[in-house]
PDB file of C-alpha atoms in Angstrom:
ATOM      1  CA  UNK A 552      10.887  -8.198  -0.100  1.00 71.00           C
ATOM      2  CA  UNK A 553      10.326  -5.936  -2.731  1.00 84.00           C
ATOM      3  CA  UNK A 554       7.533  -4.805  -5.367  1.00 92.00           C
ATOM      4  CA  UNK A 555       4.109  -4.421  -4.444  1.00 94.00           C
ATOM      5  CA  UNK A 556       3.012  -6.852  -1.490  1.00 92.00           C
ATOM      6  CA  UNK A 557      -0.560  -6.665  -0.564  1.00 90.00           C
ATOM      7  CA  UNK A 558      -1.938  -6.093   2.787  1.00 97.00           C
ATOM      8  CA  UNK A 559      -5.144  -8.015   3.608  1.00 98.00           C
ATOM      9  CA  UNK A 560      -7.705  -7.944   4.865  1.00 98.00           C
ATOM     10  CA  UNK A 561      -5.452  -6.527   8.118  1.00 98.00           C
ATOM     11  CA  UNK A 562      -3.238  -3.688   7.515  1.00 97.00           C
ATOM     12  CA  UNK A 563      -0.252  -4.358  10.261  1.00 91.00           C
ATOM     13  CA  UNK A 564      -0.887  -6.710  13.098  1.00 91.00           C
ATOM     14  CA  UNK A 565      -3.783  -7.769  14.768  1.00 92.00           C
ATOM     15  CA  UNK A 566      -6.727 -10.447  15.159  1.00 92.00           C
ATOM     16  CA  UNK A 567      -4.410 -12.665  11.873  1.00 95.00           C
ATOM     17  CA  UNK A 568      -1.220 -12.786  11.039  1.00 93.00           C
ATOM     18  CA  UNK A 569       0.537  -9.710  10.317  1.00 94.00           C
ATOM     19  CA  UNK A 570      -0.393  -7.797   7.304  1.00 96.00           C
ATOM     20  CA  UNK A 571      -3.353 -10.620   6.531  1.00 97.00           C
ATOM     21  CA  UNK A 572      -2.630 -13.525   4.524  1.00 97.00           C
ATOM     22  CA  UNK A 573      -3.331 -12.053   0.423  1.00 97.00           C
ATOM     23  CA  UNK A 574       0.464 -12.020   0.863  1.00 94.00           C
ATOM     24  CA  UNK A 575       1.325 -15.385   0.913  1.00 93.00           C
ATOM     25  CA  UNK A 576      -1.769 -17.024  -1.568  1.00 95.00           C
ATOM     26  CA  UNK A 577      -1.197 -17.890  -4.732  1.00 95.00           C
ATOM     27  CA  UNK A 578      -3.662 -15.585  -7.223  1.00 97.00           C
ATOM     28  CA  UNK A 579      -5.073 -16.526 -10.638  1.00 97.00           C
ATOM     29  CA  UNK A 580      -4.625 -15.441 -13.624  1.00 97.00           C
ATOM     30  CA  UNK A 581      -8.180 -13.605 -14.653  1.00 92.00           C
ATOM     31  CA  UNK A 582      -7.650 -11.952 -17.539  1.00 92.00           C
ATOM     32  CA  UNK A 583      -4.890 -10.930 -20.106  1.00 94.00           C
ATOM     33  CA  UNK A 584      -5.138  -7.642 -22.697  1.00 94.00           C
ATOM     34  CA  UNK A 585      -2.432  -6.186 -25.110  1.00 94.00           C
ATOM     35  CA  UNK A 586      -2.775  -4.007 -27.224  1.00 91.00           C
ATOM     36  CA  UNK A 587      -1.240   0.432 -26.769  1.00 91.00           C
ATOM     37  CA  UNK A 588      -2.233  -0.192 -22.593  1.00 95.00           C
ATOM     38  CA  UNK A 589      -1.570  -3.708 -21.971  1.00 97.00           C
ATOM     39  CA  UNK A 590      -3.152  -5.140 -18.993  1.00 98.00           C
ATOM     40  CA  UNK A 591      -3.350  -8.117 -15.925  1.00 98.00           C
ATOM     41  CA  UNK A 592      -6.175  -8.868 -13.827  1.00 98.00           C
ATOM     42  CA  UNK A 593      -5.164 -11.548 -10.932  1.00 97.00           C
ATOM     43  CA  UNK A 594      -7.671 -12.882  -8.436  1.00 98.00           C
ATOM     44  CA  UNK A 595      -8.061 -14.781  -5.312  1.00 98.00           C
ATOM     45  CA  UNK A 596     -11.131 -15.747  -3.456  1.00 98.00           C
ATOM     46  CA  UNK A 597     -11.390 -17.208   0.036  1.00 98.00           C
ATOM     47  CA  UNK A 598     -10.373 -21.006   0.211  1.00 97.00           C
ATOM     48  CA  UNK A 599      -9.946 -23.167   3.308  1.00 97.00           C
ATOM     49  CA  UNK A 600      -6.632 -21.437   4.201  1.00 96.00           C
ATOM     50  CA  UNK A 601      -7.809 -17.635   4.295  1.00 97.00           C
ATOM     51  CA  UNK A 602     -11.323 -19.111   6.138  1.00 97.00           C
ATOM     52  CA  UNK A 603      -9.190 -21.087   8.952  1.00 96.00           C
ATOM     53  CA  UNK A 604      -7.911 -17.331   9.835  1.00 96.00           C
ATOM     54  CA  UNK A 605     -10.577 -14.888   8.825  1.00 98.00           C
ATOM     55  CA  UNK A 606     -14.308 -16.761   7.873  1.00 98.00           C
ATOM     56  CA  UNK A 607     -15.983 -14.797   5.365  1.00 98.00           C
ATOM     57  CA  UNK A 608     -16.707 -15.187   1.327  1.00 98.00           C
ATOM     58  CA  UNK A 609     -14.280 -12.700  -0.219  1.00 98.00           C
ATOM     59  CA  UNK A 610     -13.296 -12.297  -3.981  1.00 98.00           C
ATOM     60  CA  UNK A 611     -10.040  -9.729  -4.896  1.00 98.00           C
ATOM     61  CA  UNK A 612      -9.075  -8.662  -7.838  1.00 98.00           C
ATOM     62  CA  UNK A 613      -5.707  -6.557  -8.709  1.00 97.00           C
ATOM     63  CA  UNK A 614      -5.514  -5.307 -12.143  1.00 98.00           C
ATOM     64  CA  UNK A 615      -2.186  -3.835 -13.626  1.00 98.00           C
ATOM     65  CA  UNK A 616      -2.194  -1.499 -16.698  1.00 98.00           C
ATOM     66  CA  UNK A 617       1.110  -0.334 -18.476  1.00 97.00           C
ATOM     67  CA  UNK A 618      -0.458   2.814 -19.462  1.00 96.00           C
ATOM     68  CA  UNK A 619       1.459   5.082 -21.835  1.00 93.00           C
ATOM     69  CA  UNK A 620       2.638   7.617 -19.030  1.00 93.00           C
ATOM     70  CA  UNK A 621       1.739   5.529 -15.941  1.00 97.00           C
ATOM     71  CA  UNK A 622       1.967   2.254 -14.276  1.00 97.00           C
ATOM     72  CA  UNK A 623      -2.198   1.540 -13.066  1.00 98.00           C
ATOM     73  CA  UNK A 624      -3.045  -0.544 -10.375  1.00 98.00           C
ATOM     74  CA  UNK A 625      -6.513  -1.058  -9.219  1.00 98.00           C
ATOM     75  CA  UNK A 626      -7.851  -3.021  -6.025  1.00 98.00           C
ATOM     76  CA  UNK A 627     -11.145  -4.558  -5.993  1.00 98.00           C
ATOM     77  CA  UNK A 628     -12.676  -6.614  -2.826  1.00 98.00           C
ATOM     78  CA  UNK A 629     -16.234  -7.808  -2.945  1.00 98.00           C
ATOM     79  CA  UNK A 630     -18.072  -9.339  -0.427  1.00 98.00           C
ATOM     80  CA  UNK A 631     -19.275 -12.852  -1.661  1.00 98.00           C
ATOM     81  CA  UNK A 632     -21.153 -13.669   1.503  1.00 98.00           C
ATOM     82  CA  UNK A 633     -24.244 -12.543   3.538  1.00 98.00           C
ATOM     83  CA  UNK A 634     -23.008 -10.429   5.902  1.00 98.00           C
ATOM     84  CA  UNK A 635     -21.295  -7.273   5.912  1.00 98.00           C
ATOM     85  CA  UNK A 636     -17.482  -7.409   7.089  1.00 98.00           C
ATOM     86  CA  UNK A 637     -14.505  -5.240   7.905  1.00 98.00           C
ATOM     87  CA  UNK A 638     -11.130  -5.110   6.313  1.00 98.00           C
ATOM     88  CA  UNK A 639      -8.102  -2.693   6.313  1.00 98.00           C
ATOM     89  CA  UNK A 640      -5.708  -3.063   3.513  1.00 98.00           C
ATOM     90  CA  UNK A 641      -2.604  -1.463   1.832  1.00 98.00           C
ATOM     91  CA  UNK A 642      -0.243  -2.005  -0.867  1.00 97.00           C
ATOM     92  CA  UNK A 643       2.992  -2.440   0.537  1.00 97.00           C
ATOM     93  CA  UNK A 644       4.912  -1.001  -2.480  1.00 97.00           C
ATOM     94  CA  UNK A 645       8.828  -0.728  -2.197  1.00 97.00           C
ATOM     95  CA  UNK A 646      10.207   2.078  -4.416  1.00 97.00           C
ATOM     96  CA  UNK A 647      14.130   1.985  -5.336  1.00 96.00           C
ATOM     97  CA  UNK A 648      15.877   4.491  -4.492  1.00 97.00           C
ATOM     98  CA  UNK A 649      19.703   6.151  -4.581  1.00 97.00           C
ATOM     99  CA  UNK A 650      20.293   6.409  -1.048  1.00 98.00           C
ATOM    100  CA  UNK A 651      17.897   6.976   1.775  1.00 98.00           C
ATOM    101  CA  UNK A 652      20.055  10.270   2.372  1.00 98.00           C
ATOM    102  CA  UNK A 653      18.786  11.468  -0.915  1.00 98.00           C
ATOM    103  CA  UNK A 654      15.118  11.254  -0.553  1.00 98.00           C
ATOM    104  CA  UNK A 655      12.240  13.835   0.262  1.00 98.00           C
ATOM    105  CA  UNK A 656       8.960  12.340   0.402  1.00 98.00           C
ATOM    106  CA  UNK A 657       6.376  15.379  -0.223  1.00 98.00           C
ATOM    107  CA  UNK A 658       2.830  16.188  -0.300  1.00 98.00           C
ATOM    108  CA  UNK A 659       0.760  19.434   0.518  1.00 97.00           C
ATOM    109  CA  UNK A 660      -1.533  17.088   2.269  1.00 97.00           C
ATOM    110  CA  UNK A 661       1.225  15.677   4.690  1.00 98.00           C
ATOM    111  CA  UNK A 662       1.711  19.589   6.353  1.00 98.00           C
ATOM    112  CA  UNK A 663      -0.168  19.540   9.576  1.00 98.00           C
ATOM    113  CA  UNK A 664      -1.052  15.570   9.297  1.00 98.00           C
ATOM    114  CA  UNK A 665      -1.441  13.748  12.188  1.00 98.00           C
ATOM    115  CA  UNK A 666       0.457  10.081  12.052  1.00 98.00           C
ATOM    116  CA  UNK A 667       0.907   7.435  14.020  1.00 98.00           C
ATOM    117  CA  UNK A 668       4.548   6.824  14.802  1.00 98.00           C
ATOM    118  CA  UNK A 669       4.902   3.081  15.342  1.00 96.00           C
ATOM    119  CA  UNK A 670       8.430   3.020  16.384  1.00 97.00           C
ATOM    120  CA  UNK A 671       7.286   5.173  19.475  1.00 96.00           C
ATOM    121  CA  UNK A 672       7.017   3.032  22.750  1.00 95.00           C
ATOM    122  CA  UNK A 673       4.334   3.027  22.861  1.00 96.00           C
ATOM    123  CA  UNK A 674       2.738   3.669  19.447  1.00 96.00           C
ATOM    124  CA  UNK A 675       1.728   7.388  19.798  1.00 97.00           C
ATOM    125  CA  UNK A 676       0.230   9.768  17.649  1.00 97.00           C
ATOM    126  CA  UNK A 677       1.778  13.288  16.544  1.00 97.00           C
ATOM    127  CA  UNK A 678       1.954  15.817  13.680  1.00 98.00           C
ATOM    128  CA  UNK A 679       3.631  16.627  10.463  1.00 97.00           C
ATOM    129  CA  UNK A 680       5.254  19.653  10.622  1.00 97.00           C
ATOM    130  CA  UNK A 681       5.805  20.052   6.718  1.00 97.00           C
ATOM    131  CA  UNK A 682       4.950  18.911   3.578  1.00 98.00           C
ATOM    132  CA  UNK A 683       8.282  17.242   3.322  1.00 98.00           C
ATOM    133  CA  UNK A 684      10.002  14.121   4.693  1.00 98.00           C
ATOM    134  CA  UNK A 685      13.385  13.062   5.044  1.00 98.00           C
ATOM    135  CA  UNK A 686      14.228  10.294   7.181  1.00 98.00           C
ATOM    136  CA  UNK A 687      17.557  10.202   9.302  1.00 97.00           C
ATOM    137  CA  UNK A 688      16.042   7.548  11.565  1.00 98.00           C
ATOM    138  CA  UNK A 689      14.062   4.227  11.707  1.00 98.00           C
ATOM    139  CA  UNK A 690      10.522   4.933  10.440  1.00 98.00           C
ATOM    140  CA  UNK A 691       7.359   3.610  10.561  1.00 98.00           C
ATOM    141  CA  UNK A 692       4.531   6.200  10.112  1.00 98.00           C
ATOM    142  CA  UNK A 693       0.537   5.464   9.316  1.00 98.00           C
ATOM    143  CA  UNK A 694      -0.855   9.128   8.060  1.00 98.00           C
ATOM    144  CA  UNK A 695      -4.452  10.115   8.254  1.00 98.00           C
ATOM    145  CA  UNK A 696      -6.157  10.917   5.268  1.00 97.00           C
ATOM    146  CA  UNK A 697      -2.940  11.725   3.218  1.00 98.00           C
ATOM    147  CA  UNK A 698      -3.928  10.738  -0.082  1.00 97.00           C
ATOM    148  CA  UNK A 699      -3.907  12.240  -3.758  1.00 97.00           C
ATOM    149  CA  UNK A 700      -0.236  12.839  -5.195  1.00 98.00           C
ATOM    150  CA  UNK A 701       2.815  12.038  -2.936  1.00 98.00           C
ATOM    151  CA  UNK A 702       6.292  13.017  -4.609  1.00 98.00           C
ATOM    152  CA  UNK A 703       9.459  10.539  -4.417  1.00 98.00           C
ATOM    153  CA  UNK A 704      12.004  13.462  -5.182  1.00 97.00           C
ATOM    154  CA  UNK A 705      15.475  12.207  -5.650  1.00 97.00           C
ATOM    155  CA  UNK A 706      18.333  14.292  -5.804  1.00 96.00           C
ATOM    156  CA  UNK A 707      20.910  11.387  -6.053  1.00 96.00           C
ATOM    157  CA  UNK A 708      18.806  10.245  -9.552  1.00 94.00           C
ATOM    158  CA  UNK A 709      17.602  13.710 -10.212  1.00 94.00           C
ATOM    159  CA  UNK A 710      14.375  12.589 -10.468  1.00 94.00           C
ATOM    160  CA  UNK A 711      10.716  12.613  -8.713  1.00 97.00           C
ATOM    161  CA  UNK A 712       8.163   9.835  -8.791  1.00 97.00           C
ATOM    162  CA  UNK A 713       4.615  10.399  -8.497  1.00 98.00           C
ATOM    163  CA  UNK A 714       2.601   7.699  -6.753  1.00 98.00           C
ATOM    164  CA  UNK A 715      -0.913   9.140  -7.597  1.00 98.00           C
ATOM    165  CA  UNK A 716      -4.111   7.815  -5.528  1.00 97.00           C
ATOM    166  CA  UNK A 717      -7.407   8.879  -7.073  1.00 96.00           C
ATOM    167  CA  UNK A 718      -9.601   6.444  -5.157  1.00 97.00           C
ATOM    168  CA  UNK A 719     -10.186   4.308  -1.922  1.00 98.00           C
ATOM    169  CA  UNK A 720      -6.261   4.690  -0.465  1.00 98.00           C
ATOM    170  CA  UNK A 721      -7.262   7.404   2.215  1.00 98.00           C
ATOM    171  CA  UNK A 722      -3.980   7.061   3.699  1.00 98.00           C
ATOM    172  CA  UNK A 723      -0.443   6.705   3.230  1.00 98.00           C
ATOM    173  CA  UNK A 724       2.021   4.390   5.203  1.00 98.00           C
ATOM    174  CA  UNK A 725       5.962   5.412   5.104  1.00 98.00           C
ATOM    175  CA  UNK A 726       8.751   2.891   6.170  1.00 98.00           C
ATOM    176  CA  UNK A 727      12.346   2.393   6.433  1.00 98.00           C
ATOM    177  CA  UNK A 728      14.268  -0.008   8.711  1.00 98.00           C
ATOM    178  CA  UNK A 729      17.239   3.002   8.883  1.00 98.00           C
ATOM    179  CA  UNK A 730      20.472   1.708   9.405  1.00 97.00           C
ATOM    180  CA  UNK A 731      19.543  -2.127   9.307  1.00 97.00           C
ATOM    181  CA  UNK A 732      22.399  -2.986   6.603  1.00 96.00           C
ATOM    182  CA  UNK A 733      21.050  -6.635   6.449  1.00 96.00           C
ATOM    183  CA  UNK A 734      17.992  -5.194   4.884  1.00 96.00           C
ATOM    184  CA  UNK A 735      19.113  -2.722   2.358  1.00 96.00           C
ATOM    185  CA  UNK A 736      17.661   0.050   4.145  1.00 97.00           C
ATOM    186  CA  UNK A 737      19.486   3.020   2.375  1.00 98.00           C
ATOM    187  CA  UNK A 738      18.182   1.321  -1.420  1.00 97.00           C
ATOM    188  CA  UNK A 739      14.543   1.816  -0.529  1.00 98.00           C
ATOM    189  CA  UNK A 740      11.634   3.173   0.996  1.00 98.00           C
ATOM    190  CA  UNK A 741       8.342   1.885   1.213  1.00 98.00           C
ATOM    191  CA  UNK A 742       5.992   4.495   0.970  1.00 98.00           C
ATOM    192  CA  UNK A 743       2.190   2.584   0.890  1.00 98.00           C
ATOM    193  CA  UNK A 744      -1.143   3.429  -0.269  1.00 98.00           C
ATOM    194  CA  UNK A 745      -3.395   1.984   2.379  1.00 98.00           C
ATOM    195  CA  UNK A 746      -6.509   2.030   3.825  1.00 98.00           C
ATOM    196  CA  UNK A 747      -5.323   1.494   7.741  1.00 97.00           C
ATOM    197  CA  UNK A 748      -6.985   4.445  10.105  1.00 96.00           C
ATOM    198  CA  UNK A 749     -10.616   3.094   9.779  1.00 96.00           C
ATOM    199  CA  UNK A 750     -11.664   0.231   8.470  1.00 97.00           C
ATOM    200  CA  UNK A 751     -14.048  -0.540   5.523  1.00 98.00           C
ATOM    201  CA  UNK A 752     -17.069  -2.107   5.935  1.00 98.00           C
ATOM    202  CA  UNK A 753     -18.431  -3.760   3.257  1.00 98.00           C
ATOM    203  CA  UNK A 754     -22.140  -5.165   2.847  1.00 98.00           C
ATOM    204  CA  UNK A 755     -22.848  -8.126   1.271  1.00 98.00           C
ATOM    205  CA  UNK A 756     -22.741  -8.157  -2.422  1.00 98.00           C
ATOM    206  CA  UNK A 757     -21.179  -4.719  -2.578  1.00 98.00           C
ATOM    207  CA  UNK A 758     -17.778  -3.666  -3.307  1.00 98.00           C
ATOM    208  CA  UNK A 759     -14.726  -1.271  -2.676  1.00 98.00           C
ATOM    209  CA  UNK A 760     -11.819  -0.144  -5.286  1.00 98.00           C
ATOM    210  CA  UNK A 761      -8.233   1.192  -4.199  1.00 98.00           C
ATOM    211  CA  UNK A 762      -6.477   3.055  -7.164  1.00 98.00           C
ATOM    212  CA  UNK A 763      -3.079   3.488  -7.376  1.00 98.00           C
ATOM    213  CA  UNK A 764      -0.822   5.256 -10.332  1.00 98.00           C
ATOM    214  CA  UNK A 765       2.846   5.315 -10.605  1.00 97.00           C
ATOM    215  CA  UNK A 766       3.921   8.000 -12.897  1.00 97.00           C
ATOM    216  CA  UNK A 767       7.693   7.903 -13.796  1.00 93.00           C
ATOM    217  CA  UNK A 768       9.451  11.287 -14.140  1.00 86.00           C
ATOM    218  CA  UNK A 769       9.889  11.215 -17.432  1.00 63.00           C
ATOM    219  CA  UNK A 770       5.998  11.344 -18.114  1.00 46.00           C
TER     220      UNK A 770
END
């Protein structure tokens, strides 16, 4: 695993397979721009594979800008069909890092949070204590309505990475498989923008927008 999976329409597991299918499609190409911001758009609409799991008229579209002090993402579902549906969703992004020992994950909105600790048997709910994290054991957290900047500070690189969400990620997911060497826990951490404590529901013809900016420490 590794850059920026996608998670939908199901964020986790569920009715489909786990973390929906967008995953494992193949996308299109649906536009190409250079210039100062350089820029993809990729697409994928529902097919005969996405409708055997989950029947309704979809089209996605995931645009990535190399802006001059940011890497932009945006996230666009519309409903093609002619009745509302529901979806959850997240962008499973994996962010390198110098050792899992180094890393604080902070946020003033993560303070007093409440998160649902999936590695809990069962799944149970609790709060954030502080606006920091640092994680010394397997993790797998879904926090409500933590959103806006969340801080990747490093002390092993000496560095902090921004991963800004200005629109439709209302939460953010954090996960580490701590101490699984066979996965390479202590060289990552997946910290997600997702929308995964409510779902959306989208009307026919309408449609929803997740934005996502990673802003490298030099900018």
């Amino acid at each position: 695993s590794g850059g920026i999976p996608f998670c939908f329409p199901q964020f986790g597991p569920g009715a489909i397979q786990q973390h929906g299918f967008a995953r494992n499609c193949e996308w299109e190409v649906g536009a190409l721009t250079d210039g100062d911001e350089p820029s993809i758009t990729l697409t994928l609409k529902d097919n005969d594979y996405t409708r055997g799991m989950w029947d309704h008229a979809f089209a996605c579209e995931y645009t990535v800008t190399l802006a001059p002090a940011a890497l932009e993402t945006a996230f666009k579902v519309t409903n093609t069909g002619g009745a509302p549906f529901d979806f959850t969703a997240a962008l499973h992004s994996y962010w390198s890092v110098s050792s899992i020992s180094n890393l604080k994950i902070a946020s003033p909105a993560l303070e007093g949070a409440t998160y649902l600790d999936k590695t809990a048997s069962p799944p149970a709910k609790t709060t954030q204590p502080s606006a920091e994290i640092a994680i010394s054991a397997e993790t797998d957290s879904v926090y409500a309505g933590v959103t806006g900047d969340v801080r990747l500070i490093d002390a092993g690189k000496k560095s902090t990475l921004t991963i800004s969400n200005s629109e439709g990620w209302e939460d953010t997911v954090v996960w580490n498989p701590y101490g699984d060497e066979g996965m390479g826990y202590d060289s990552f951490v997946c910290v997600e923008s997702a929308k995964a404590t409510e779902p959306v529901t989208l009307a026919a013809g309408k449609s929803w927008v997740g934005r996502m900016a990673a802003i490298p420490p030099s900018a």
